[in-house]
CSV table of C-alpha atoms in Angstrom, one decimal:
chain,number,residue,atom,x,y,z
A,1,MET,CA,55.0,-49.2,11.6
A,2,MET,CA,53.2,-46.1,10.6
A,3,SER,CA,54.1,-42.9,12.2
A,4,LYS,CA,51.5,-41.0,14.2
A,5,VAL,CA,51.5,-38.4,11.5
A,6,ASP,CA,50.8,-40.9,8.9
A,7,GLU,CA,48.1,-42.4,10.9
A,8,LYS,CA,46.5,-39.0,11.5
A,9,LEU,CA,46.9,-38.2,7.8
A,10,ALA,CA,45.3,-41.6,6.9
A,11,ARG,CA,42.4,-41.0,9.4
A,12,PHE,CA,42.0,-37.4,8.2
A,13,SER,CA,42.1,-38.6,4.6
A,14,ASN,CA,39.6,-41.4,5.4
A,15,ASP,CA,37.3,-38.9,7.2
A,16,ILE,CA,37.4,-36.5,4.2
A,17,MET,CA,36.7,-39.3,1.8
A,18,THR,CA,33.8,-40.5,4.0
A,19,ASP,CA,32.5,-37.0,4.1
A,20,ILE,CA,32.9,-36.5,0.4
A,21,GLY,CA,31.2,-39.9,-0.2
A,22,GLU,CA,28.3,-38.9,2.0
A,23,GLU,CA,28.1,-35.5,0.4
A,24,ARG,CA,28.2,-37.1,-3.0
A,25,SER,CA,25.4,-39.6,-2.0
A,26,MET,CA,23.3,-36.7,-0.7
A,27,MET,CA,23.9,-34.7,-3.9
A,28,LEU,CA,23.0,-37.7,-6.0
A,29,LYS,CA,19.9,-38.2,-3.9
A,30,GLU,CA,18.9,-34.6,-4.3
A,31,VAL,CA,19.4,-34.7,-8.0
A,32,GLU,CA,17.4,-37.9,-8.2
A,33,GLU,CA,14.6,-36.3,-6.1
A,34,ARG,CA,14.6,-33.2,-8.3
A,35,GLU,CA,14.5,-35.3,-11.5
A,36,LYS,CA,11.8,-37.5,-10.1
A,37,LYS,CA,9.7,-34.4,-9.2
A,38,ALA,CA,10.3,-32.8,-12.6
A,39,TYR,CA,9.4,-36.0,-14.3
A,40,GLU,CA,6.2,-36.4,-12.2
A,41,ALA,CA,5.3,-32.7,-12.9
A,42,LYS,CA,5.9,-33.2,-16.6
A,43,GLU,CA,4.0,-36.5,-16.5
A,44,LEU,CA,1.1,-34.8,-14.7
A,45,ALA,CA,1.1,-31.9,-17.2
A,46,LEU,CA,1.0,-34.3,-20.1
A,47,LEU,CA,-1.7,-36.4,-18.5
A,48,THR,CA,-3.8,-33.2,-17.9
A,49,GLN,CA,-3.3,-32.1,-21.5
A,50,ALA,CA,-4.2,-35.6,-22.8
A,51,TYR,CA,-7.3,-35.6,-20.5
A,52,GLU,CA,-8.4,-32.2,-21.7
A,53,LYS,CA,-8.0,-33.3,-25.3
A,54,ILE,CA,-10.0,-36.5,-24.7
A,55,GLN,CA,-12.7,-34.5,-23.0
A,56,SER,CA,-12.8,-31.9,-25.8
A,57,ALA,CA,-13.0,-34.8,-28.4
A,58,LEU,CA,-15.8,-36.5,-26.4
A,59,LEU,CA,-17.8,-33.3,-26.2
A,60,LYS,CA,-17.3,-32.7,-30.0
A,61,ILE,CA,-18.4,-36.3,-30.7
A,62,ASP,CA,-21.4,-36.0,-28.3
A,63,LYS,CA,-22.4,-32.7,-30.0
A,64,GLU,CA,-22.1,-34.2,-33.5
A,65,LYS,CA,-24.0,-37.3,-32.4
A,66,ASN,CA,-26.8,-35.1,-30.9
A,67,GLU,CA,-26.9,-32.9,-34.0
A,68,LEU,CA,-27.1,-36.0,-36.2
A,69,MET,CA,-29.9,-37.5,-34.0
A,70,SER,CA,-31.8,-34.3,-34.0
A,71,LYS,CA,-31.5,-34.0,-37.8
A,72,THR,CA,-32.5,-37.6,-38.3
A,73,LEU,CA,-35.5,-37.2,-35.9
A,74,LEU,CA,-36.6,-34.0,-37.7
A,75,ASP,CA,-36.2,-35.7,-41.1
A,76,ASN,CA,-38.3,-38.7,-39.9
A,77,ARG,CA,-41.0,-36.4,-38.4
A,78,THR,CA,-41.1,-34.4,-41.7
A,79,ARG,CA,-41.4,-37.5,-43.8
A,80,LEU,CA,-44.1,-38.9,-41.5
A,81,LEU,CA,-46.0,-35.6,-41.6
A,82,HIS,CA,-45.8,-35.5,-45.5
A,83,LYS,CA,-47.0,-39.1,-45.7
A,84,ARG,CA,-49.9,-38.3,-43.4
A,85,LEU,CA,-50.7,-35.2,-45.5
A,86,GLU,CA,-50.6,-37.4,-48.6
A,87,LEU,CA,-53.1,-39.8,-47.0
A,88,VAL,CA,-55.3,-36.9,-46.0
A,89,ASP,CA,-55.2,-35.5,-49.6
A,90,GLU,CA,-56.1,-38.9,-50.9
A,91,ILE,CA,-59.1,-39.2,-48.5
A,92,PHE,CA,-60.3,-35.7,-49.4
A,93,ASN,CA,-59.8,-36.2,-53.2
A,94,GLU,CA,-61.9,-39.4,-52.8
A,95,SER,CA,-64.5,-37.3,-51.0
A,96,VAL,CA,-64.5,-34.7,-53.8
A,97,ALA,CA,-65.0,-37.5,-56.4
A,98,ARG,CA,-67.9,-39.0,-54.3
A,99,LEU,CA,-69.5,-35.5,-53.9
A,100,GLN,CA,-69.2,-34.9,-57.6
A,101,ALA,CA,-70.9,-38.2,-58.3
A,102,PHE,CA,-73.7,-37.2,-55.8
A,103,THR,CA,-74.3,-34.0,-57.9
A,104,LYS,CA,-75.3,-36.3,-60.8
A,105,THR,CA,-77.9,-38.2,-58.8
A,106,GLU,CA,-81.7,-37.5,-58.4
A,107,ALA,CA,-81.1,-36.8,-54.7
A,108,TYR,CA,-78.9,-33.8,-55.4
A,109,MET,CA,-81.6,-31.4,-56.6
A,110,PRO,CA,-83.8,-31.6,-53.5
A,111,TYR,CA,-80.7,-31.3,-51.3
A,112,LEU,CA,-79.6,-28.2,-53.2
A,113,ILE,CA,-83.1,-26.7,-52.9
A,114,SER,CA,-83.0,-27.3,-49.1
A,115,LEU,CA,-79.6,-25.5,-48.9
A,116,ILE,CA,-81.0,-22.5,-50.8
A,117,GLU,CA,-84.0,-22.4,-48.5
A,118,GLU,CA,-81.7,-22.5,-45.5
A,119,GLY,CA,-79.7,-19.6,-47.0
A,120,ARG,CA,-82.8,-17.6,-47.6
A,121,ARG,CA,-83.8,-18.1,-43.9
A,122,VAL,CA,-80.3,-17.0,-42.7
A,123,LEU,CA,-79.9,-14.0,-45.0
A,124,GLY,CA,-83.4,-12.7,-44.6
A,125,VAL,CA,-85.2,-10.2,-46.9
A,126,GLY,CA,-83.3,-8.7,-49.8
A,127,ASN,CA,-82.2,-9.1,-53.3
A,128,LEU,CA,-80.9,-12.7,-53.2
A,129,GLU,CA,-78.7,-14.4,-55.9
A,130,VAL,CA,-77.7,-18.0,-56.0
A,131,CYS,CA,-74.3,-19.0,-57.3
A,132,LEU,CA,-73.9,-22.7,-58.5
A,133,ASN,CA,-70.8,-24.6,-59.6
A,134,TYR,CA,-70.2,-24.4,-63.4
A,135,SER,CA,-70.9,-28.1,-63.7
A,136,ASP,CA,-74.4,-27.5,-62.5
A,137,HIS,CA,-75.3,-25.5,-65.7
A,138,ALA,CA,-77.9,-28.2,-66.7
A,139,ILE,CA,-80.0,-27.6,-63.6
A,140,LYS,CA,-79.6,-23.8,-63.4
A,141,ASP,CA,-83.0,-22.9,-64.9
A,142,GLN,CA,-84.8,-25.5,-62.9
A,143,VAL,CA,-83.2,-24.2,-59.6
A,144,SER,CA,-84.3,-20.6,-60.6
A,145,ALA,CA,-87.9,-21.8,-61.4
A,146,THR,CA,-88.2,-23.8,-58.2
A,147,THR,CA,-86.8,-21.0,-55.9
A,148,GLY,CA,-87.9,-17.9,-57.8
A,149,LEU,CA,-84.3,-16.5,-57.3
A,150,LYS,CA,-81.7,-15.3,-59.8
A,151,VAL,CA,-79.2,-18.1,-60.4
A,152,VAL,CA,-75.7,-17.6,-61.8
A,153,LEU,CA,-72.8,-20.0,-62.5
A,154,GLU,CA,-69.4,-19.7,-60.9
A,155,SER,CA,-66.4,-19.4,-63.2
A,156,LYS,CA,-64.9,-22.6,-64.7
A,157,GLN,CA,-61.7,-21.8,-62.8
A,158,VAL,CA,-63.4,-22.0,-59.4
A,159,ASN,CA,-64.6,-25.5,-58.4
A,160,LEU,CA,-67.4,-25.3,-55.8
A,161,VAL,CA,-67.7,-29.2,-56.2
A,162,GLY,CA,-71.5,-28.8,-55.6
A,163,GLY,CA,-73.8,-26.9,-53.3
A,164,CYS,CA,-74.1,-23.2,-53.7
A,165,LYS,CA,-73.2,-19.7,-52.4
A,166,ILE,CA,-76.0,-17.3,-51.8
A,167,TYR,CA,-75.6,-13.5,-51.8
A,168,ASN,CA,-77.9,-10.9,-50.4
A,169,ARG,CA,-77.1,-8.0,-52.6
A,170,THR,CA,-79.2,-5.6,-50.4
A,171,SER,CA,-77.4,-6.4,-47.1
A,172,GLN,CA,-74.0,-7.4,-48.7
A,173,LYS,CA,-74.1,-10.7,-46.8
A,174,VAL,CA,-73.2,-14.1,-48.1
A,175,VAL,CA,-73.5,-17.7,-47.0
A,176,ASP,CA,-71.3,-20.4,-48.5
A,177,TYR,CA,-73.0,-23.8,-48.7
A,178,SER,CA,-70.6,-25.1,-51.3
A,179,PHE,CA,-69.2,-28.6,-50.9
A,180,ALA,CA,-65.7,-27.2,-51.5
A,181,ASN,CA,-66.1,-24.8,-48.5
A,182,ALA,CA,-67.5,-27.6,-46.3
A,183,LEU,CA,-64.6,-29.9,-47.3
A,184,GLU,CA,-62.1,-27.2,-46.5
A,185,ASP,CA,-63.6,-26.7,-43.1
A,186,LEU,CA,-63.6,-30.4,-42.4
A,187,ARG,CA,-60.0,-30.7,-43.6
A,188,GLU,CA,-58.8,-27.9,-41.4
A,189,ASP,CA,-60.6,-29.4,-38.4
A,190,PHE,CA,-59.2,-32.8,-39.2
A,191,LEU,CA,-55.6,-31.5,-39.5
A,192,HIS,CA,-56.0,-29.5,-36.3
A,193,LYS,CA,-57.3,-32.5,-34.3
A,194,CYS,CA,-54.5,-34.7,-35.7
A,195,ASN,CA,-51.9,-32.0,-35.1
A,196,LEU,CA,-51.0,-32.0,-38.7
A,197,GLU,CA,-51.0,-28.3,-39.5
A,198,VAL,CA,-48.1,-27.1,-41.5
A,199,GLY,CA,-46.9,-23.7,-40.3
């Protein structure tokens, strides 16, 4: 049989071991809690960092995509504008050819005389001078004889296409009834109405 002292020692030893076991369990639990919190904090920091990197990459991709789309859209609009302008040039070049053909017909002379008479009415009294396209040199004298006005030819470098310019040397006024001027006015009006002006 154990003595009372041994029993007490055994109980005391058992109590101490129980306390130590409980304390050890509590310490392990605290360590696990701290490690868990540190792990969760580290995980959250890494997830936040990853999220920020993803968002930054997405913004960069979105910006590059928008820039590429804007550039492509601008390139397409520019190409379309140039194609439209090419078509307009073709139409107006065709018009120049037709007007030049008209200047070789019998109908041209009466039309030209009517333009000169209109210019005379607009400019009024004064020293009037008619300027014809260089290609109209064959009818220069006839125009002068018909109108009684001085007639000169434009330089070869300037293509009036047809029609005339009339100067009032007295009042320093001029009217431009050249086909080239009329075509240019029509072209500008056409480009404006079709929103095709190039700035």
